[in-house]
Amino acid sequence: MQKRFLLSCSLSLFFLGALHAQLPSVQEVYKIFQAKCISCHDHASPEAGLDLEGVGASEYTRAINVASKLVNVNAVNAYAAGKGLKRIYPGRPDRSFLFRKINAGFEPTIAALHQDEGLSMPSYPGTPLTEVEKETLRQWILYGAKTSGVQFNKSVVDNFYSNGGEKAFPDGPPPAPAPGEGFQIKMGPFYLAPGGEVEYYQKYELDLPANVEVNRLELKMSGYSHHLIVYNFTGNGDDVIPHGLRLDANHQDINLVAAVQEETDLKLPATTAFKWPGNLVLDLNSHYINYSAVAPYQCEAYINVYTQAPGTAKQEMYASLLVNPFIPIANNGNTITHTKSENGFTLDSMYVWGLMGHTHKYGRSYKVWKRLSNGQKGDLIYDASCPLGIPGCPTQFFDYRHIPLRYWEPLLPLKWSNGLIHEATWVNDGPAAVNFGPTSDDEMMVLIAFYTLAPLTVSAGEPVDEAAGRAVFISPNPASGTTTFLIPGATGVREFRLFDLAGREVLRRSDLAGSSFELDLSSLQPGIYLFHADGRSGKLVVE
């Protein structure tokens, strides 16, 4: 059932052109050690047995020698070693003891040093590391702590800290789940020059203490992000994948966990969960575009993972990418349509929770039909040109940057031997013909599907009334002036969005406290509006 595909990726020409004159990244880090760390970590008296002076005929060879004493070397400190930290853990500043020692609040998601980890470094007055120096070390680690080549554009980093830039999260990291409720995953930061674009992958070991069930994923990125995708490796698929940010998708033996195009809170229906084994390794995929013409951009993505005890869920939630990679699109200004059937699998039935299409900038529509046994289109069940993906809106508006995810609760039964038909259209008014590809100058036709293999049940033969369990009560409705929303069982609504029938977002509220909240409707024209609140949706009439 699961379909796998490879997304190759690329750096902008600006980014590539700026790297040739830069020192190897390991040498940039070595220069920082010599300026700030060598008085305690030289040949003569290396504190904690760590010699950062190194040996070799050139600065570069000494840098490689020092790296050999750091990268993938177990921490000597007993407390850090007990936590599984390396001196430098490629790709993971949070698991790198050396970075923890110099962090001192620079990376706010990394907790302060434990008293048994010793003092921050440098530990004597007058030699604190600058933010640029800490960032240089962090970038080297994030890109895999390699001993050859240039992994990141230091001039963009220097420009960001010297002249200012834009941040994906200007107010700092989003709050993580409370202790005991789950954990937070961070990807980045990585930096883009003005007008730059990049798509990165990162192997991410979770190191779960045991098998867990995941009942909610909060996927956080900025409006400059084109998508955030989470895969998991199956079998030994991660064995050949290097640590750190990488451009090459190069992943085989993977399944999809989740894929979104904008900040999304995936609260799974009651009695369902993603089931993650304790040895699970993820592959993260973040695509950012810097739309600024003047400022560098700091790119980050966060995933809040909420867990529950194994055995709590009655049904496992699955996800699949259904891809049509054969989509030649001529640049003749005409509407071009490609259609693909998905059927013939061995499963008898599936129960769809969510569908979301995906195109790039030339996209003009994305629709999904049930497929009849004769191969023809049946009921239209998804229309990305309508608010919340629900077909039937009188005025259609397709925004490729914010393609909606449609939810069904109760879940939508689907006879999988019949399957689905998905169809996208494009108008290529650009400079060249395009085909399937990863950048915003290429195109895509991808359908994301979330589903279970059995209907939702509390016990054998007892269906769950998901519509009642996740109802939204509005009083008054129709309304004018103000109205009150009540969502029974909600502890807090993370996001509320209101759309007109043309698909335009007219109102958004975030981080609402409690299960009820009041909305001021005075700025809205009379008419019918559709709302989406943390997986629930419905209609509001304004008089």
XYZ file of C-alpha atoms in Angstrom:
543
model
C 0.000 0.000 0.000
C 2.730 2.388 0.933
C 4.243 4.145 -2.071
C 7.756 5.457 -1.975
C 9.367 8.041 -4.111
C 12.534 10.056 -4.197
C 12.611 13.823 -4.064
C 15.938 15.148 -5.229
C 16.788 18.677 -4.190
C 18.944 21.604 -5.131
C 20.568 24.762 -3.879
C 20.084 28.106 -5.531
C 22.778 29.301 -7.913
C 23.536 32.125 -5.522
C 24.265 29.689 -2.736
C 26.501 27.509 -4.859
C 28.441 30.440 -6.265
C 29.255 31.860 -2.854
C 30.937 28.739 -1.496
C 34.027 28.408 -3.639
C 36.038 31.094 -1.828
C 35.198 29.925 1.708
C 37.556 27.904 3.880
C 36.554 24.301 4.566
C 33.949 24.370 7.335
C 36.079 22.295 9.704
C 38.849 24.881 9.345
C 36.457 27.723 10.188
C 35.609 25.883 13.414
C 39.272 25.193 14.161
C 40.069 28.909 13.950
C 37.470 29.537 16.664
C 39.092 26.925 18.892
C 42.466 28.605 18.486
C 41.071 32.042 19.299
C 38.950 31.100 22.306
C 39.753 27.628 23.646
C 43.452 26.914 23.260
C 44.625 28.273 26.620
C 42.839 25.378 28.369
C 43.031 22.774 25.599
C 46.581 22.897 24.236
C 49.277 20.227 23.918
C 50.867 20.981 27.278
C 47.867 20.730 29.615
C 44.691 19.690 27.802
C 41.775 20.027 30.197
C 39.662 16.865 30.366
C 42.244 15.319 28.040
C 40.950 17.328 25.101
C 43.708 18.797 22.918
C 42.210 21.371 20.537
C 45.606 22.542 19.286
C 46.066 19.540 17.050
C 49.032 18.335 15.038
C 49.846 18.725 11.380
C 51.875 20.722 8.899
C 49.044 23.115 8.005
C 46.072 24.688 9.689
C 43.761 22.484 7.653
C 45.498 19.229 8.648
C 45.514 20.336 12.297
C 41.789 21.031 11.991
C 41.210 17.492 10.703
C 43.299 16.097 13.552
C 41.219 17.978 16.130
C 37.980 16.834 14.489
C 39.101 13.213 14.855
C 39.156 13.744 18.641
C 35.639 15.168 18.652
C 33.354 13.663 16.021
C 31.529 10.520 17.185
C 33.812 10.312 20.227
C 32.042 9.495 23.496
C 31.945 12.270 26.084
C 34.452 11.774 28.919
C 32.158 13.430 31.451
C 30.330 10.598 33.229
C 26.956 12.371 33.336
C 27.074 13.289 29.642
C 28.225 9.808 28.667
C 25.327 8.334 30.615
C 22.959 10.446 28.507
C 24.488 9.069 25.303
C 26.155 12.343 24.304
C 29.152 12.469 21.994
C 31.743 15.221 22.085
C 30.329 16.060 18.656
C 27.281 14.149 17.442
C 27.038 14.786 13.659
C 23.803 16.546 12.752
C 22.667 17.032 16.351
C 23.867 20.006 18.414
C 21.489 18.882 21.181
C 23.449 15.612 21.530
C 26.880 17.231 21.215
C 28.497 17.740 24.627
C 30.901 20.383 23.312
C 28.038 22.478 21.953
C 26.116 22.124 25.195
C 29.198 23.451 26.999
C 29.390 26.601 24.853
C 25.640 27.103 24.362
C 24.794 29.233 27.437
C 21.237 29.900 26.209
C 22.167 30.569 22.573
C 19.973 27.649 21.426
C 16.902 28.002 23.662
C 15.611 24.458 23.072
C 18.724 22.981 24.717
C 18.418 22.821 28.500
C 20.987 24.446 30.749
C 23.963 22.389 31.821
C 23.390 19.957 34.662
C 25.659 20.572 37.640
C 27.441 17.277 36.933
C 28.334 18.448 33.407
C 30.721 21.087 34.747
C 31.093 24.733 33.789
C 30.303 26.428 30.508
C 33.202 26.984 28.109
C 35.217 29.127 27.853
C 35.228 29.204 31.667
C 37.475 32.221 32.241
C 36.618 35.926 31.833
C 37.280 37.923 28.704
C 36.862 35.219 26.056
C 33.151 34.567 25.523
C 32.211 33.192 22.145
C 30.281 35.559 19.915
C 26.943 34.561 18.424
C 28.579 34.196 15.017
C 31.199 31.852 16.486
C 28.560 29.739 18.219
C 26.507 29.665 15.027
C 29.526 28.617 12.966
C 30.075 25.669 15.291
C 26.376 24.800 15.272
C 26.211 24.916 11.463
C 29.229 22.645 11.147
C 27.529 20.130 13.432
C 24.142 20.429 11.685
C 25.722 19.714 8.313
C 27.303 16.516 9.601
C 30.606 17.710 11.151
C 32.492 16.769 7.992
C 36.257 17.155 7.683
C 36.292 18.135 4.022
C 34.541 20.693 1.884
C 32.298 23.665 2.566
C 28.931 22.640 3.957
C 27.285 26.026 4.569
C 27.598 29.594 3.377
C 29.353 31.409 6.215
C 28.999 34.796 4.509
C 25.195 34.475 4.748
C 25.510 33.592 8.449
C 27.856 36.561 9.028
C 25.449 38.862 7.180
C 22.513 37.649 9.285
C 24.266 38.394 12.573
C 26.042 41.574 11.457
C 23.311 43.320 9.473
C 20.135 41.606 10.582
C 17.818 39.220 8.792
C 14.426 37.601 9.018
C 13.600 34.601 11.194
C 11.111 31.820 10.606
C 10.222 32.142 14.309
C 10.950 35.744 15.365
C 9.399 35.207 18.814
C 11.500 32.142 19.544
C 10.699 28.434 19.393
C 7.067 27.357 19.771
C 6.253 25.804 23.159
C 7.095 22.119 23.422
C 4.676 19.513 24.822
C 4.512 19.455 28.607
C 6.688 16.856 30.354
C 5.021 13.484 30.123
C 2.870 14.485 27.134
C 5.481 14.162 24.402
C 8.577 15.820 22.975
C 9.742 18.356 20.401
C 11.833 17.795 17.263
C 13.735 20.687 15.709
C 15.150 20.899 12.185
C 17.621 23.730 11.595
C 18.403 26.495 11.620
C 19.831 26.808 8.135
C 20.310 30.089 6.314
C 19.229 31.357 2.900
C 20.603 34.330 1.008
C 18.052 36.809 -0.416
C 16.117 35.063 -3.177
C 17.590 31.675 -2.248
C 15.811 28.335 -2.140
C 16.772 24.968 -0.681
C 15.246 21.616 0.238
C 17.012 19.613 2.939
C 16.648 16.142 4.384
C 17.883 15.032 7.796
C 18.109 11.601 9.373
C 16.841 11.966 12.935
C 17.236 9.228 15.565
C 14.525 9.478 18.196
C 16.074 7.197 20.833
C 12.651 6.418 22.290
C 12.790 4.527 25.597
C 10.056 2.131 24.380
C 7.330 1.725 21.780
C 4.869 4.634 21.795
C 1.636 5.698 20.165
C 1.430 9.186 18.654
C -2.028 10.766 18.731
C -1.087 14.270 17.635
C 1.573 16.012 15.552
C 1.952 19.795 15.562
C 3.979 20.710 12.480
C 5.401 24.216 12.701
C 7.089 26.255 9.961
C 6.854 29.785 8.600
C 5.088 31.201 5.561
C 8.410 30.998 3.700
C 8.263 27.191 3.909
C 6.914 25.316 0.908
C 6.413 22.060 2.790
C 7.402 19.967 5.796
C 7.414 16.179 5.371
C 8.155 13.481 7.941
C 9.163 9.995 6.805
C 10.296 7.004 8.825
C 12.850 4.436 7.747
C 11.833 0.779 7.583
C 14.192 -2.099 8.160
C 17.779 -0.930 7.740
C 16.942 1.888 5.364
C 18.837 4.441 7.445
C 22.126 2.519 7.489
C 23.546 4.170 4.370
C 22.163 7.647 5.098
C 24.725 10.113 6.500
C 24.035 12.289 9.515
C 23.323 15.980 9.104
C 21.475 18.179 6.630
C 21.752 16.767 3.130
C 20.567 17.761 -0.329
C 20.179 14.257 -1.739
C 16.902 12.560 -0.815
C 18.646 9.202 -1.263
C 16.159 7.396 0.931
C 14.959 3.884 0.229
C 12.848 1.738 2.543
C 10.813 4.620 3.900
C 7.182 5.251 4.787
C 5.354 8.530 4.993
C 4.366 9.787 8.453
C 2.949 13.221 7.593
C 3.199 15.915 4.906
C 1.860 19.468 5.128
C 2.253 22.754 3.251
C 1.574 25.111 6.122
C 1.572 25.079 9.894
C -0.805 22.246 10.782
C -2.017 20.595 13.959
C -2.762 16.954 13.159
C -4.998 15.808 15.994
C -5.825 12.236 15.126
C -9.386 10.983 15.649
C -10.121 9.334 18.982
C -9.112 5.634 19.144
C -6.429 6.102 16.423
C -2.683 6.722 16.577
C 0.550 6.410 14.643
C 2.434 3.479 16.197
C 6.170 4.141 16.595
C 8.604 1.425 17.718
C 11.355 2.341 20.158
C 14.054 2.053 17.483
C 12.284 4.347 14.988
C 14.465 6.663 12.881
C 12.812 9.560 11.050
C 13.836 11.344 7.861
C 12.807 14.993 7.962
C 12.302 17.066 4.806
C 12.024 20.875 4.858
C 11.748 23.122 1.801
C 12.242 26.879 2.256
C 12.231 29.823 -0.148
C 13.565 33.241 0.859
C 11.126 35.681 -0.722
C 13.086 38.691 0.531
C 15.242 40.527 -2.004
C 17.501 42.070 0.624
C 17.625 40.090 3.887
C 19.039 36.651 4.738
C 16.569 34.196 6.237
C 16.929 31.871 9.222
C 14.953 28.704 8.411
C 13.621 26.394 11.117
C 10.915 23.751 11.455
C 9.493 22.154 14.594
C 7.407 19.056 15.231
C 5.634 18.615 18.552
C 4.989 14.912 19.073
C 2.272 13.946 21.566
C 2.363 10.359 22.820
C 0.245 7.874 24.725
C 0.858 4.416 26.138
C 1.021 1.497 23.684
C -2.294 -0.338 23.422
C -4.427 2.775 23.921
C -5.405 3.134 20.253
C -7.811 0.695 18.641
C -6.782 1.498 15.066
C -3.441 2.460 13.564
C -3.318 5.596 11.421
C -1.355 5.278 8.160
C -0.174 7.823 5.612
C 0.761 7.498 1.930
C 2.074 9.657 -0.886
C 0.294 8.931 -4.168
C 2.507 10.376 -6.876
C 2.222 11.026 -10.587
C 5.818 11.697 -11.694
C 4.957 11.830 -15.407
C 3.569 15.345 -15.856
C 5.158 17.149 -18.833
C 3.818 20.713 -18.875
C 4.553 22.817 -21.945
C 4.966 26.577 -21.549
C 2.288 27.480 -24.068
C -0.091 29.241 -21.676
C -2.787 26.588 -22.161
C -4.488 24.643 -19.392
C -2.797 21.249 -19.140
C -4.390 18.374 -17.217
C -2.881 15.148 -15.913
C -4.964 12.380 -14.355
C -3.924 9.234 -12.470
C -5.876 6.280 -11.084
C -4.837 4.663 -7.802
C -6.354 1.199 -7.533
C -5.742 -2.517 -7.663
C -4.216 -2.916 -4.218
C -4.791 -6.072 -2.188
C -6.629 -4.234 0.593
C -10.392 -4.621 0.524
C -11.256 -1.343 2.229
C -9.680 1.708 3.783
C -11.148 4.516 5.845
C -9.903 7.945 4.846
C -9.303 10.608 7.494
C -7.612 13.220 5.319
C -6.587 14.092 1.748
C -4.369 16.924 0.497
C -3.109 17.657 -3.015
C 0.243 19.273 -3.810
C 1.469 21.264 -6.812
C 3.923 24.085 -7.379
C 3.383 27.586 -8.737
C 1.851 26.724 -12.128
C -0.880 24.645 -10.469
C -4.473 25.760 -11.021
C -6.536 22.948 -9.461
C -6.379 19.591 -7.698
C -9.389 17.275 -7.491
C -10.043 13.729 -6.273
C -12.912 11.390 -7.171
C -13.921 7.972 -5.988
C -13.097 5.534 -8.773
C -15.874 3.278 -10.034
C -15.284 -0.388 -10.839
C -15.402 0.448 -14.562
C -12.529 2.906 -14.158
C -14.655 6.024 -14.489
C -14.935 8.930 -12.068
C -17.511 8.591 -9.312
C -18.281 11.102 -6.566
C -16.039 14.175 -6.321
C -14.676 14.042 -2.757
C -11.889 16.656 -2.741
C -11.474 20.034 -4.416
C -8.408 22.059 -3.453
C -9.980 25.211 -4.911
C -12.652 25.227 -2.185
C -12.292 26.116 1.502
C -11.242 23.075 3.565
C -11.126 21.037 0.326
C -14.897 20.479 0.398
C -16.377 20.410 -3.153
C -19.286 22.615 -4.127
C -18.103 26.146 -3.372
C -19.663 28.663 -5.796
C -16.439 30.599 -6.360
C -13.182 28.694 -6.636
C -9.733 29.971 -5.676
C -6.581 27.820 -5.853
C -3.553 28.834 -3.775
C -0.686 26.407 -4.363
C 1.099 27.655 -1.227
C -1.879 26.806 1.006
C -3.584 23.774 -0.473
C -6.191 22.603 2.051
C -6.205 19.299 3.884
C -9.733 17.871 3.937
C -10.771 15.817 6.961
C -13.567 13.259 7.310
C -15.036 12.454 10.681
C -16.656 9.924 10.576
C -13.973 8.490 8.307
C -14.739 8.032 4.618
C -15.089 4.334 3.660
C -13.387 3.523 0.376
C -13.305 0.243 -1.511
C -9.640 0.195 -2.405
C -9.941 -2.288 -5.252
C -11.812 0.546 -6.967
C -9.573 3.228 -5.523
C -9.285 6.916 -6.334
C -8.737 9.153 -9.336
C -6.769 12.340 -8.751
C -6.351 15.101 -11.301
C -4.412 18.362 -11.416
C -4.265 21.213 -13.901
C -1.541 23.740 -14.647
C -1.012 26.835 -16.763
C 2.667 27.258 -17.541
C 3.289 30.873 -18.513
C 6.950 30.645 -17.550
C 10.129 30.684 -19.641
C 10.436 26.927 -20.240
C 8.576 23.633 -20.261
C 8.628 21.872 -16.887
C 8.222 18.379 -15.506
C 8.128 16.692 -12.123
C 10.848 18.069 -9.864
C 11.649 19.399 -6.381
C 12.134 23.151 -6.756
C 9.557 25.894 -7.163
C 10.636 26.148 -10.822
C 9.608 22.504 -11.361
C 6.168 21.011 -10.828
C 4.604 18.218 -8.800
C 1.463 16.123 -8.633
C 1.283 14.481 -5.223
C -1.722 13.377 -3.167
C -1.248 12.868 0.578
C -3.659 10.422 2.211
C -4.243 9.585 5.899
C -6.315 6.465 6.575
C -7.040 3.475 8.783
C -7.688 -0.114 7.719
C -10.758 -0.542 9.915
C -13.638 1.688 10.982
C -13.365 3.515 14.291
C -14.647 1.420 17.188
C -14.614 1.564 20.955
C -15.121 -2.174 21.244
C -16.031 -4.883 18.787
C -19.136 -3.885 16.876
C -19.573 -0.517 18.622
C -18.942 2.353 16.192
C -17.678 5.696 17.415
C -19.815 8.711 16.540
C -16.884 10.897 15.573
C -19.118 13.681 14.327
C -20.749 14.001 17.756
C -17.481 13.482 19.616
C -15.831 16.393 17.830
C -18.842 18.674 17.346
C -18.616 22.462 17.451
C -21.468 24.445 18.996
C -22.017 28.065 17.863
C -24.393 30.449 19.578
C -25.915 32.385 17.989
C -25.662 31.120 14.415
C -26.709 33.058 12.265
C -25.020 35.878 14.130
C -24.052 39.516 13.918
C -21.703 41.434 16.176
C -20.309 38.543 18.220
C -20.823 34.813 18.552
C -19.473 32.132 20.875
C -17.855 28.855 19.830
C -17.846 25.843 22.166
C -15.744 22.753 21.433
C -16.517 20.103 24.072
C -13.457 18.324 25.429
C -10.924 20.780 24.013
C -8.325 22.073 26.471
C -7.338 24.897 24.148
C -7.824 25.705 20.488
C -4.438 26.172 18.828
C -5.796 27.696 15.653
C -9.122 28.950 14.314
C -9.484 29.942 10.636
C -12.506 31.417 8.854
C -12.932 31.424 5.050
C -15.389 33.058 2.703
C -16.933 30.969 -0.074
C -14.275 32.165 -2.523
C -11.691 30.381 -0.390
C -10.109 33.550 1.024
C -9.072 33.479 4.665
C -10.862 36.355 6.427
C -10.046 35.650 10.068
C -7.423 33.724 12.053
C -6.989 33.293 15.795
C -4.212 31.312 17.489
C -3.533 29.981 20.995
C -7.081 30.373 22.247
C -7.481 29.245 25.842
C -10.138 26.806 26.980
C -12.916 25.025 25.138
C -14.964 28.150 24.352
C -14.136 31.510 22.837
C -15.932 34.554 21.475
C -15.456 35.982 17.975
C -16.024 39.580 16.895
C -17.800 39.467 13.513
C -18.262 43.210 13.068
C -15.655 43.455 10.311
C -17.287 40.764 8.147
C -19.812 41.237 5.366
C -23.084 39.301 5.685
C -22.861 35.880 4.123
C -21.901 32.242 4.620
C -18.440 31.373 5.947
C -16.617 28.090 6.551
C -14.428 27.556 9.611
C -11.669 25.150 10.582
C -10.675 24.705 14.236
C -8.106 22.057 15.142
C -9.475 19.375 12.818
C -13.120 20.352 13.212
C -14.968 22.257 10.516
C -18.386 23.728 9.832
C -20.453 26.683 8.641
C -21.066 30.107 10.160
C -23.719 32.508 8.859
C -23.129 36.237 9.398
C -26.202 38.486 9.176
